[in-house]
Amino acid sequence: MTVEATTSSERTSQNIRDAHDNAALAAAIRKLAKARQAILLAHNYTRSEVQDVADFVGDSLELSRKAAACQAPVIVFCGVRFMAETAKILSPDSIVLHPRPDAGCPMADMATPEAVADYRRAHPGVLTVAYVNTTAATKTEVDICCTSGNAEKLVSGLPADREVIFLPDQNLGANTAAKLGRKLNLWPGCCPTHNRILPKHIEAARAAHPGAQVLVHPECLPAVVELADQALSTGGMLKYVHAADAKEFIIGTESGLLHRLRLENPDKVFYPLKPDVCCPNMKKITLEDVLTSLCNMAPTVELDPDTIRRARTPIDRMLAIG
Ligand code: 13P
Ligand code: SF4
């Protein structure tokens, strides 16, 4: 037996063991979730096995809508911390479990509430549009939130004569401004994962898979968005692929989305734009973490009532628009 064959058969056995363990863990999670009347929400970038056990998997906007409509006494939120905070803001009477409180979004931490308050003082009258990838504390300092799924719609509805600061993602801000032909002031923040996708990666992927459509996330650099066929939120990519006649797609976003794309479109082929587009924080929550948090009913997301009240206003404005 060659070394390569041994390695591959070892990998297969490990995969079978993992699948067995995952099936047992998933069954235990489902049983306990039922007993606790808990709903499991997961973002499209989480581990495949976490997506598979969830009641609902979606993008930031879809998850916000789900949390707002949710009547469940317990929400287990699988995603990064700002998303779990958003669920708590929109469903304050529910217990919101976030199995890994250390799973943060580095971009969300690039706009502190103090810095946003300073900016507003220095720019009286400025309208503050915050990507939902911001902490609850920062949301208390802004006028309106948006996601990558509704940024264009939302910014296009703002009064044309007002100065606007878009934070914290300068790429989403610049891509939205370019699409609408409107000037936006840009906060110096970005997603470290999407920012690593470069135009040369699109060129290489197109050369390797001629004819495949290139879909990228609007958190990518404007030069990357310019070369792509579409720039869409993760939910937008899923809808686009479902409706498209094309059969091959190059996917320029976090690798976790490939799981749903492949599961829901078995007749289509998906190539990662670059093999290592991974958000380490989105991958932190494991099935063991979900089970442990349901057993212990901890860690919970705790926000003081004043933060919930003030952070809710910009989120409600966003949900009212789209
Ligand atoms: P979506 O809203 O497109 O799912 O994006 C969230 C996110 O964090 C992208 O990095
Ligand atoms: Fe934040 Fe980027 Fe991870 Fe999304 S992919 S959660 S923006 S670090």
GROMACS .gro file of N, CA, C and O in nm, residues 182-284:
model
  412
  182ARG      N    1  -2.315   5.755  -0.547
  182ARG     CA    2  -2.334   5.851  -0.439
  182ARG      C    3  -2.208   5.854  -0.352
  182ARG      O    4  -2.148   5.750  -0.325
  183LYS      N    5  -2.172   5.973  -0.305
  183LYS     CA    6  -2.053   5.983  -0.220
  183LYS      C    7  -2.089   5.937  -0.078
  183LYS      O    8  -2.188   5.981  -0.021
  184LEU      N    9  -2.007   5.849  -0.025
  184LEU     CA   10  -2.021   5.808   0.115
  184LEU      C   11  -1.886   5.827   0.182
  184LEU      O   12  -1.782   5.794   0.123
  185ASN      N   13  -1.886   5.877   0.304
  185ASN     CA   14  -1.761   5.878   0.380
  185ASN      C   15  -1.738   5.736   0.430
  185ASN      O   16  -1.833   5.670   0.473
  186LEU      N   17  -1.614   5.689   0.424
  186LEU     CA   18  -1.587   5.549   0.455
  186LEU      C   19  -1.504   5.536   0.582
  186LEU      O   20  -1.401   5.604   0.597
  187TRP      N   21  -1.547   5.450   0.670
  187TRP     CA   22  -1.474   5.420   0.793
  187TRP      C   23  -1.357   5.327   0.757
  187TRP      O   24  -1.374   5.238   0.673
  188PRO      N   25  -1.242   5.344   0.822
  188PRO     CA   26  -1.129   5.259   0.783
  188PRO      C   27  -1.134   5.119   0.846
  188PRO      O   28  -1.052   5.085   0.931
  189GLY      N   29  -1.232   5.039   0.808
  189GLY     CA   30  -1.240   4.901   0.859
  189GLY      C   31  -1.263   4.806   0.744
  189GLY      O   32  -1.301   4.847   0.634
  190CYS      N   33  -1.238   4.679   0.768
  190CYS     CA   34  -1.265   4.579   0.664
  190CYS      C   35  -1.266   4.440   0.727
  190CYS      O   36  -1.224   4.422   0.841
  191CYS      N   37  -1.313   4.344   0.648
  191CYS     CA   38  -1.314   4.205   0.693
  191CYS      C   39  -1.180   4.142   0.654
  191CYS      O   40  -1.147   4.135   0.536
  192PRO      N   41  -1.103   4.095   0.753
  192PRO     CA   42  -0.972   4.038   0.721
  192PRO      C   43  -0.983   3.917   0.628
  192PRO      O   44  -0.891   3.892   0.549
  193THR      N   45  -1.093   3.846   0.636
  193THR     CA   46  -1.109   3.725   0.552
  193THR      C   47  -1.135   3.763   0.406
  193THR      O   48  -1.066   3.717   0.315
  194HIS      N   49  -1.231   3.852   0.383
  194HIS     CA   50  -1.263   3.889   0.244
  194HIS      C   51  -1.158   3.980   0.182
  194HIS      O   52  -1.142   3.982   0.060
  195ASN      N   53  -1.089   4.055   0.267
  195ASN     CA   54  -0.990   4.149   0.213
  195ASN      C   55  -0.870   4.077   0.151
  195ASN      O   56  -0.794   4.137   0.076
  196ARG      N   57  -0.856   3.950   0.184
  196ARG     CA   58  -0.742   3.874   0.129
  196ARG      C   59  -0.770   3.823  -0.013
  196ARG      O   60  -0.682   3.770  -0.079
  197ILE      N   61  -0.894   3.838  -0.059
  197ILE     CA   62  -0.924   3.798  -0.198
  197ILE      C   63  -0.880   3.912  -0.290
  197ILE      O   64  -0.919   4.027  -0.270
  198LEU      N   65  -0.796   3.880  -0.387
  198LEU     CA   66  -0.737   3.983  -0.473
  198LEU      C   67  -0.776   3.960  -0.620
  198LEU      O   68  -0.814   3.847  -0.656
  199PRO      N   69  -0.765   4.066  -0.702
  199PRO     CA   70  -0.799   4.048  -0.844
  199PRO      C   71  -0.725   3.932  -0.909
  199PRO      O   72  -0.781   3.859  -0.991
  200LYS      N   73  -0.599   3.909  -0.871
  200LYS     CA   74  -0.522   3.799  -0.934
  200LYS      C   75  -0.587   3.663  -0.905
  200LYS      O   76  -0.574   3.570  -0.984
  201HIS      N   77  -0.658   3.651  -0.792
  201HIS     CA   78  -0.724   3.524  -0.762
  201HIS      C   79  -0.844   3.501  -0.855
  201HIS      O   80  -0.872   3.388  -0.894
  202ILE      N   81  -0.913   3.608  -0.890
  202ILE     CA   82  -1.024   3.595  -0.987
  202ILE      C   83  -0.967   3.554  -1.122
  202ILE      O   84  -1.019   3.464  -1.188
  203GLU      N   85  -0.859   3.621  -1.161
  203GLU     CA   86  -0.800   3.589  -1.292
  203GLU      C   87  -0.759   3.442  -1.297
  203GLU      O   88  -0.787   3.371  -1.394
  204ALA      N   89  -0.697   3.394  -1.189
  204ALA     CA   90  -0.650   3.255  -1.187
  204ALA      C   91  -0.770   3.159  -1.188
  204ALA      O   92  -0.770   3.057  -1.259
  205ALA      N   93  -0.875   3.191  -1.112
  205ALA     CA   94  -0.992   3.101  -1.106
  205ALA      C   95  -1.064   3.098  -1.240
  205ALA      O   96  -1.109   2.992  -1.286
  206ARG      N   97  -1.074   3.214  -1.306
  206ARG     CA   98  -1.140   3.216  -1.439
  206ARG      C   99  -1.058   3.134  -1.540
  206ARG      O  100  -1.116   3.064  -1.624
  207ALA      N  101  -0.926   3.143  -1.529
  207ALA     CA  102  -0.842   3.066  -1.622
  207ALA      C  103  -0.860   2.917  -1.596
  207ALA      O  104  -0.864   2.836  -1.690
  208ALA      N  105  -0.874   2.879  -1.468
  208ALA     CA  106  -0.888   2.736  -1.434
  208ALA      C  107  -1.027   2.683  -1.469
  208ALA      O  108  -1.042   2.565  -1.499
  209HIS      N  109  -1.127   2.770  -1.463
  209HIS     CA  110  -1.266   2.724  -1.486
  209HIS      C  111  -1.336   2.819  -1.584
  209HIS      O  112  -1.429   2.891  -1.546
  210PRO      N  113  -1.291   2.820  -1.709
  210PRO     CA  114  -1.352   2.914  -1.803
  210PRO      C  115  -1.501   2.884  -1.819
  210PRO      O  116  -1.540   2.768  -1.819
  211GLY      N  117  -1.580   2.987  -1.822
  211GLY     CA  118  -1.724   2.965  -1.838
  211GLY      C  119  -1.799   2.967  -1.706
  211GLY      O  120  -1.920   2.985  -1.704
  212ALA      N  121  -1.729   2.947  -1.593
  212ALA     CA  122  -1.798   2.951  -1.463
  212ALA      C  123  -1.826   3.096  -1.426
  212ALA      O  124  -1.747   3.186  -1.457
  213GLN      N  125  -1.940   3.119  -1.363
  213GLN     CA  126  -1.972   3.255  -1.317
  213GLN      C  127  -1.902   3.283  -1.185
  213GLN      O  128  -1.892   3.195  -1.099
  214VAL      N  129  -1.855   3.407  -1.170
  214VAL     CA  130  -1.783   3.443  -1.047
  214VAL      C  131  -1.874   3.525  -0.957
  214VAL      O  132  -1.920   3.633  -0.994
  215LEU      N  133  -1.904   3.471  -0.838
  215LEU     CA  134  -1.986   3.542  -0.739
  215LEU      C  135  -1.896   3.579  -0.622
  215LEU      O  136  -1.826   3.492  -0.568
  216VAL      N  137  -1.897   3.705  -0.583
  216VAL     CA  138  -1.817   3.747  -0.467
  216VAL      C  139  -1.906   3.820  -0.367
  216VAL      O  140  -2.015   3.867  -0.401
  217HIS      N  141  -1.856   3.829  -0.246
  217HIS     CA  142  -1.929   3.901  -0.140
  217HIS      C  143  -1.892   4.049  -0.150
  217HIS      O  144  -1.776   4.082  -0.180
  218PRO      N  145  -1.988   4.141  -0.123
  218PRO     CA  146  -1.955   4.284  -0.133
  218PRO      C  147  -1.860   4.333  -0.024
  218PRO      O  148  -1.824   4.450  -0.024
  219GLU      N  149  -1.816   4.245   0.067
  219GLU     CA  150  -1.709   4.282   0.159
  219GLU      C  151  -1.572   4.273   0.092
  219GLU      O  152  -1.470   4.306   0.152
  220CYS      N  153  -1.570   4.225  -0.034
  220CYS     CA  154  -1.442   4.216  -0.107
  220CYS      C  155  -1.400   4.354  -0.157
  220CYS      O  156  -1.483   4.445  -0.171
  221LEU      N  157  -1.273   4.366  -0.187
  221LEU     CA  158  -1.219   4.493  -0.240
  221LEU      C  159  -1.295   4.536  -0.366
  221LEU      O  160  -1.333   4.450  -0.447
  222PRO      N  161  -1.314   4.668  -0.387
  222PRO     CA  162  -1.382   4.713  -0.508
  222PRO      C  163  -1.318   4.659  -0.637
  222PRO      O  164  -1.390   4.625  -0.732
  223ALA      N  165  -1.187   4.645  -0.639
  223ALA     CA  166  -1.121   4.594  -0.760
  223ALA      C  167  -1.160   4.449  -0.787
  223ALA      O  168  -1.162   4.405  -0.902
  224VAL      N  169  -1.194   4.376  -0.681
  224VAL     CA  170  -1.238   4.237  -0.696
  224VAL      C  171  -1.384   4.234  -0.744
  224VAL      O  172  -1.419   4.160  -0.836
  225VAL      N  173  -1.465   4.320  -0.682
  225VAL     CA  174  -1.607   4.326  -0.721
  225VAL      C  175  -1.620   4.364  -0.869
  225VAL      O  176  -1.703   4.309  -0.942
  226GLU      N  177  -1.534   4.455  -0.913
  226GLU     CA  178  -1.538   4.497  -1.054
  226GLU      C  179  -1.516   4.380  -1.150
  226GLU      O  180  -1.573   4.376  -1.259
  227LEU      N  181  -1.432   4.285  -1.110
  227LEU     CA  182  -1.400   4.172  -1.199
  227LEU      C  183  -1.502   4.058  -1.191
  227LEU      O  184  -1.498   3.967  -1.274
  228ALA      N  185  -1.588   4.063  -1.089
  228ALA     CA  186  -1.682   3.951  -1.068
  228ALA      C  187  -1.806   3.968  -1.154
  228ALA      O  188  -1.836   4.077  -1.203
  229ASP      N  189  -1.882   3.859  -1.169
  229ASP     CA  190  -2.011   3.869  -1.241
  229ASP      C  191  -2.118   3.925  -1.150
  229ASP      O  192  -2.206   3.997  -1.194
  230GLN      N  193  -2.112   3.889  -1.020
  230GLN     CA  194  -2.213   3.937  -0.924
  230GLN      C  195  -2.144   3.959  -0.790
  230GLN      O  196  -2.054   3.883  -0.753
  231ALA      N  197  -2.191   4.062  -0.715
  231ALA     CA  198  -2.149   4.080  -0.576
  231ALA      C  199  -2.276   4.068  -0.492
  231ALA      O  200  -2.366   4.152  -0.504
  232LEU      N  201  -2.284   3.966  -0.409
  232LEU     CA  202  -2.409   3.934  -0.339
  232LEU      C  203  -2.381   3.891  -0.195
  232LEU      O  204  -2.276   3.832  -0.166
  233SER      N  205  -2.480   3.916  -0.109
  233SER     CA  206  -2.473   3.861   0.027
  233SER      C  207  -2.477   3.708   0.017
  233SER      O  208  -2.507   3.653  -0.090
  234THR      N  209  -2.452   3.640   0.128
  234THR     CA  210  -2.454   3.493   0.120
  234THR      C  211  -2.593   3.443   0.083
  234THR      O  212  -2.607   3.352   0.001
  235GLY      N  213  -2.696   3.506   0.140
  235GLY     CA  214  -2.833   3.467   0.104
  235GLY      C  215  -2.861   3.499  -0.043
  235GLY      O  216  -2.929   3.424  -0.113
  236GLY      N  217  -2.807   3.614  -0.089
  236GLY     CA  218  -2.824   3.655  -0.228
  236GLY      C  219  -2.759   3.554  -0.322
  236GLY      O  220  -2.813   3.522  -0.429
  237MET      N  221  -2.643   3.502  -0.284
  237MET     CA  222  -2.575   3.402  -0.369
  237MET      C  223  -2.659   3.276  -0.381
  237MET      O  224  -2.673   3.218  -0.489
  238LEU      N  225  -2.716   3.232  -0.268
  238LEU     CA  226  -2.799   3.111  -0.271
  238LEU      C  227  -2.918   3.131  -0.364
  238LEU      O  228  -2.948   3.044  -0.447
  239LYS      N  229  -2.984   3.246  -0.355
  239LYS     CA  230  -3.101   3.272  -0.441
  239LYS      C  231  -3.058   3.279  -0.588
  239LYS      O  232  -3.125   3.226  -0.675
  240TYR      N  233  -2.946   3.348  -0.613
  240TYR     CA  234  -2.900   3.366  -0.749
  240TYR      C  235  -2.871   3.230  -0.814
  240TYR      O  236  -2.913   3.203  -0.926
  241VAL      N  237  -2.799   3.145  -0.740
  241VAL     CA  238  -2.761   3.014  -0.794
  241VAL      C  239  -2.885   2.928  -0.821
  241VAL      O  240  -2.896   2.862  -0.924
  242HIS      N  241  -2.982   2.930  -0.728
  242HIS     CA  242  -3.105   2.852  -0.747
  242HIS      C  243  -3.172   2.891  -0.878
  242HIS      O  244  -3.222   2.805  -0.952
  243ALA      N  245  -3.174   3.022  -0.906
  243ALA     CA  246  -3.249   3.071  -1.022
  243ALA      C  247  -3.170   3.065  -1.153
  243ALA      O  248  -3.228   3.071  -1.261
  244ALA      N  249  -3.037   3.051  -1.145
  244ALA     CA  250  -2.954   3.063  -1.265
  244ALA      C  251  -2.958   2.937  -1.352
  244ALA      O  252  -2.971   2.826  -1.301
  245ASP      N  253  -2.944   2.960  -1.483
  245ASP     CA  254  -2.931   2.846  -1.575
  245ASP      C  255  -2.789   2.792  -1.575
  245ASP      O  256  -2.766   2.676  -1.607
  246ALA      N  257  -2.693   2.878  -1.540
  246ALA     CA  258  -2.552   2.838  -1.541
  246ALA      C  259  -2.532   2.718  -1.448
  246ALA      O  260  -2.608   2.698  -1.352
  247LYS      N  261  -2.429   2.640  -1.478
  247LYS     CA  262  -2.407   2.516  -1.401
  247LYS      C  263  -2.279   2.523  -1.316
  247LYS      O  264  -2.258   2.440  -1.228
  248GLU      N  265  -2.191   2.619  -1.345
  248GLU     CA  266  -2.064   2.624  -1.271
  248GLU      C  267  -2.043   2.763  -1.212
  248GLU      O  268  -2.066   2.864  -1.280
  249PHE      N  269  -1.999   2.765  -1.088
  249PHE     CA  270  -1.982   2.892  -1.017
  249PHE      C  271  -1.851   2.892  -0.939
  249PHE      O  272  -1.815   2.792  -0.876
  250ILE      N  273  -1.785   3.006  -0.943
  250ILE     CA  274  -1.666   3.029  -0.861
  250ILE      C  275  -1.713   3.116  -0.745
  250ILE      O  276  -1.772   3.223  -0.767
  251ILE      N  277  -1.691   3.069  -0.623
  251ILE     CA  278  -1.750   3.135  -0.506
  251ILE      C  279  -1.645   3.213  -0.427
  251ILE      O  280  -1.555   3.154  -0.365
  252GLY      N  281  -1.661   3.345  -0.426
  252GLY     CA  282  -1.566   3.432  -0.357
  252GLY      C  283  -1.620   3.480  -0.224
  252GLY      O  284  -1.648   3.599  -0.206
  253THR      N  285  -1.635   3.386  -0.132
  253THR     CA  286  -1.672   3.424   0.005
  253THR      C  287  -1.625   3.312   0.097
  253THR      O  288  -1.560   3.216   0.053
  254GLU      N  289  -1.660   3.325   0.225
  254GLU     CA  290  -1.614   3.229   0.325
  254GLU      C  291  -1.658   3.087   0.286
  254GLU      O  292  -1.770   3.067   0.239
  255SER      N  293  -1.569   2.992   0.309
  255SER     CA  294  -1.589   2.855   0.258
  255SER      C  295  -1.715   2.786   0.311
  255SER      O  296  -1.767   2.695   0.246
  256GLY      N  297  -1.766   2.829   0.427
  256GLY     CA  298  -1.883   2.762   0.486
  256GLY      C  299  -2.005   2.765   0.395
  256GLY      O  300  -2.090   2.675   0.401
  257LEU      N  301  -2.015   2.865   0.308
  257LEU     CA  302  -2.133   2.875   0.222
  257LEU      C  303  -2.137   2.761   0.120
  257LEU      O  304  -2.244   2.724   0.071
  258LEU      N  305  -2.021   2.703   0.089
  258LEU     CA  306  -2.017   2.596  -0.011
  258LEU      C  307  -2.104   2.477   0.033
  258LEU      O  308  -2.159   2.406  -0.051
  259HIS      N  309  -2.115   2.457   0.162
  259HIS     CA  310  -2.194   2.343   0.213
  259HIS      C  311  -2.338   2.353   0.164
  259HIS      O  312  -2.391   2.260   0.103
  260ARG      N  313  -2.402   2.467   0.189
  260ARG     CA  314  -2.543   2.483   0.146
  260ARG      C  315  -2.555   2.487  -0.005
  260ARG      O  316  -2.650   2.433  -0.062
  261LEU      N  317  -2.461   2.557  -0.069
  261LEU     CA  318  -2.468   2.566  -0.216
  261LEU      C  319  -2.470   2.426  -0.277
  261LEU      O  320  -2.549   2.396  -0.366
  262ARG      N  321  -2.381   2.339  -0.227
  262ARG     CA  322  -2.370   2.204  -0.285
  262ARG      C  323  -2.490   2.117  -0.247
  262ARG      O  324  -2.543   2.044  -0.329
  263LEU      N  325  -2.533   2.131  -0.121
  263LEU     CA  326  -2.646   2.051  -0.072
  263LEU      C  327  -2.774   2.085  -0.149
  263LEU      O  328  -2.851   1.996  -0.187
  264GLU      N  329  -2.795   2.214  -0.173
  264GLU     CA  330  -2.922   2.258  -0.233
  264GLU      C  331  -2.919   2.259  -0.386
  264GLU      O  332  -3.022   2.279  -0.449
  265ASN      N  333  -2.798   2.240  -0.442
  265ASN     CA  334  -2.786   2.243  -0.589
  265ASN      C  335  -2.699   2.127  -0.637
  265ASN      O  336  -2.589   2.148  -0.689
  266PRO      N  337  -2.748   2.004  -0.619
  266PRO     CA  338  -2.662   1.889  -0.653
  266PRO      C  339  -2.626   1.880  -0.801
  266PRO      O  340  -2.530   1.813  -0.837
  267ASP      N  341  -2.701   1.950  -0.886
  267ASP     CA  342  -2.673   1.946  -1.030
  267ASP      C  343  -2.573   2.053  -1.072
  267ASP      O  344  -2.541   2.065  -1.190
  268LYS      N  345  -2.524   2.133  -0.976
  268LYS     CA  346  -2.433   2.243  -1.013
  268LYS      C  347  -2.297   2.223  -0.945
  268LYS      O  348  -2.287   2.150  -0.846
  269VAL      N  349  -2.196   2.287  -1.001
  269VAL     CA  350  -2.060   2.266  -0.951
  269VAL      C  351  -2.008   2.399  -0.895
  269VAL      O  352  -2.027   2.505  -0.957
  270PHE      N  353  -1.943   2.390  -0.779
  270PHE     CA  354  -1.894   2.511  -0.711
  270PHE      C  355  -1.745   2.499  -0.685
  270PHE      O  356  -1.700   2.398  -0.630
  271TYR      N  357  -1.671   2.604  -0.724
  271TYR     CA  358  -1.527   2.607  -0.698
  271TYR      C  359  -1.500   2.722  -0.602
  271TYR      O  360  -1.548   2.834  -0.627
  272PRO      N  361  -1.424   2.699  -0.495
  272PRO     CA  362  -1.386   2.814  -0.414
  272PRO      C  363  -1.293   2.905  -0.495
  272PRO      O  364  -1.207   2.855  -0.566
  273LEU      N  365  -1.315   3.034  -0.486
  273LEU     CA  366  -1.230   3.129  -0.559
  273LEU      C  367  -1.084   3.112  -0.517
  273LEU      O  368  -0.991   3.128  -0.597
  274LYS      N  369  -1.068   3.077  -0.389
  274LYS     CA  370  -0.935   3.062  -0.331
  274LYS      C  371  -0.958   2.960  -0.219
  274LYS      O  372  -1.058   2.968  -0.149
  275PRO      N  373  -0.868   2.862  -0.201
  275PRO     CA  374  -0.901   2.754  -0.108
  275PRO      C  375  -0.909   2.793   0.039
  275PRO      O  376  -0.977   2.730   0.117
  276ASP      N  377  -0.842   2.899   0.079
  276ASP     CA  378  -0.830   2.927   0.222
  276ASP      C  379  -0.912   3.047   0.267
  276ASP      O  380  -0.871   3.121   0.356
  277VAL      N  381  -1.029   3.070   0.208
  277VAL     CA  382  -1.112   3.183   0.252
  277VAL      C  383  -1.194   3.135   0.372
  277VAL      O  384  -1.304   3.082   0.357
  278CYS      N  385  -1.136   3.151   0.489
  278CYS     CA  386  -1.197   3.095   0.609
  278CYS      C  387  -1.201   3.202   0.718
  278CYS      O  388  -1.103   3.272   0.740
  279CYS      N  389  -1.317   3.216   0.784
  279CYS     CA  390  -1.328   3.306   0.898
  279CYS      C  391  -1.311   3.220   1.024
  279CYS      O  392  -1.401   3.142   1.058
  280PRO      N  393  -1.197   3.231   1.092
  280PRO     CA  394  -1.171   3.142   1.206
  280PRO      C  395  -1.276   3.155   1.314
  280PRO      O  396  -1.309   3.057   1.382
  281ASN      N  397  -1.333   3.273   1.330
  281ASN     CA  398  -1.433   3.292   1.435
  281ASN      C  399  -1.563   3.220   1.404
  281ASN      O  400  -1.629   3.167   1.493
  282MET      N  401  -1.602   3.220   1.276
  282MET     CA  402  -1.725   3.151   1.238
  282MET      C  403  -1.713   3.000   1.256
  282MET      O  404  -1.813   2.930   1.265
  283LYS      N  405  -1.590   2.951   1.260
  283LYS     CA  406  -1.569   2.807   1.272
  283LYS      C  407  -1.551   2.763   1.417
  283LYS      O  408  -1.533   2.644   1.444
  284LYS      N  409  -1.555   2.857   1.511
  284LYS     CA  410  -1.526   2.820   1.650
  284LYS      C  411  -1.632   2.730   1.711
  284LYS      O  412  -1.602   2.640   1.787
   0.00000   0.00000   0.00000
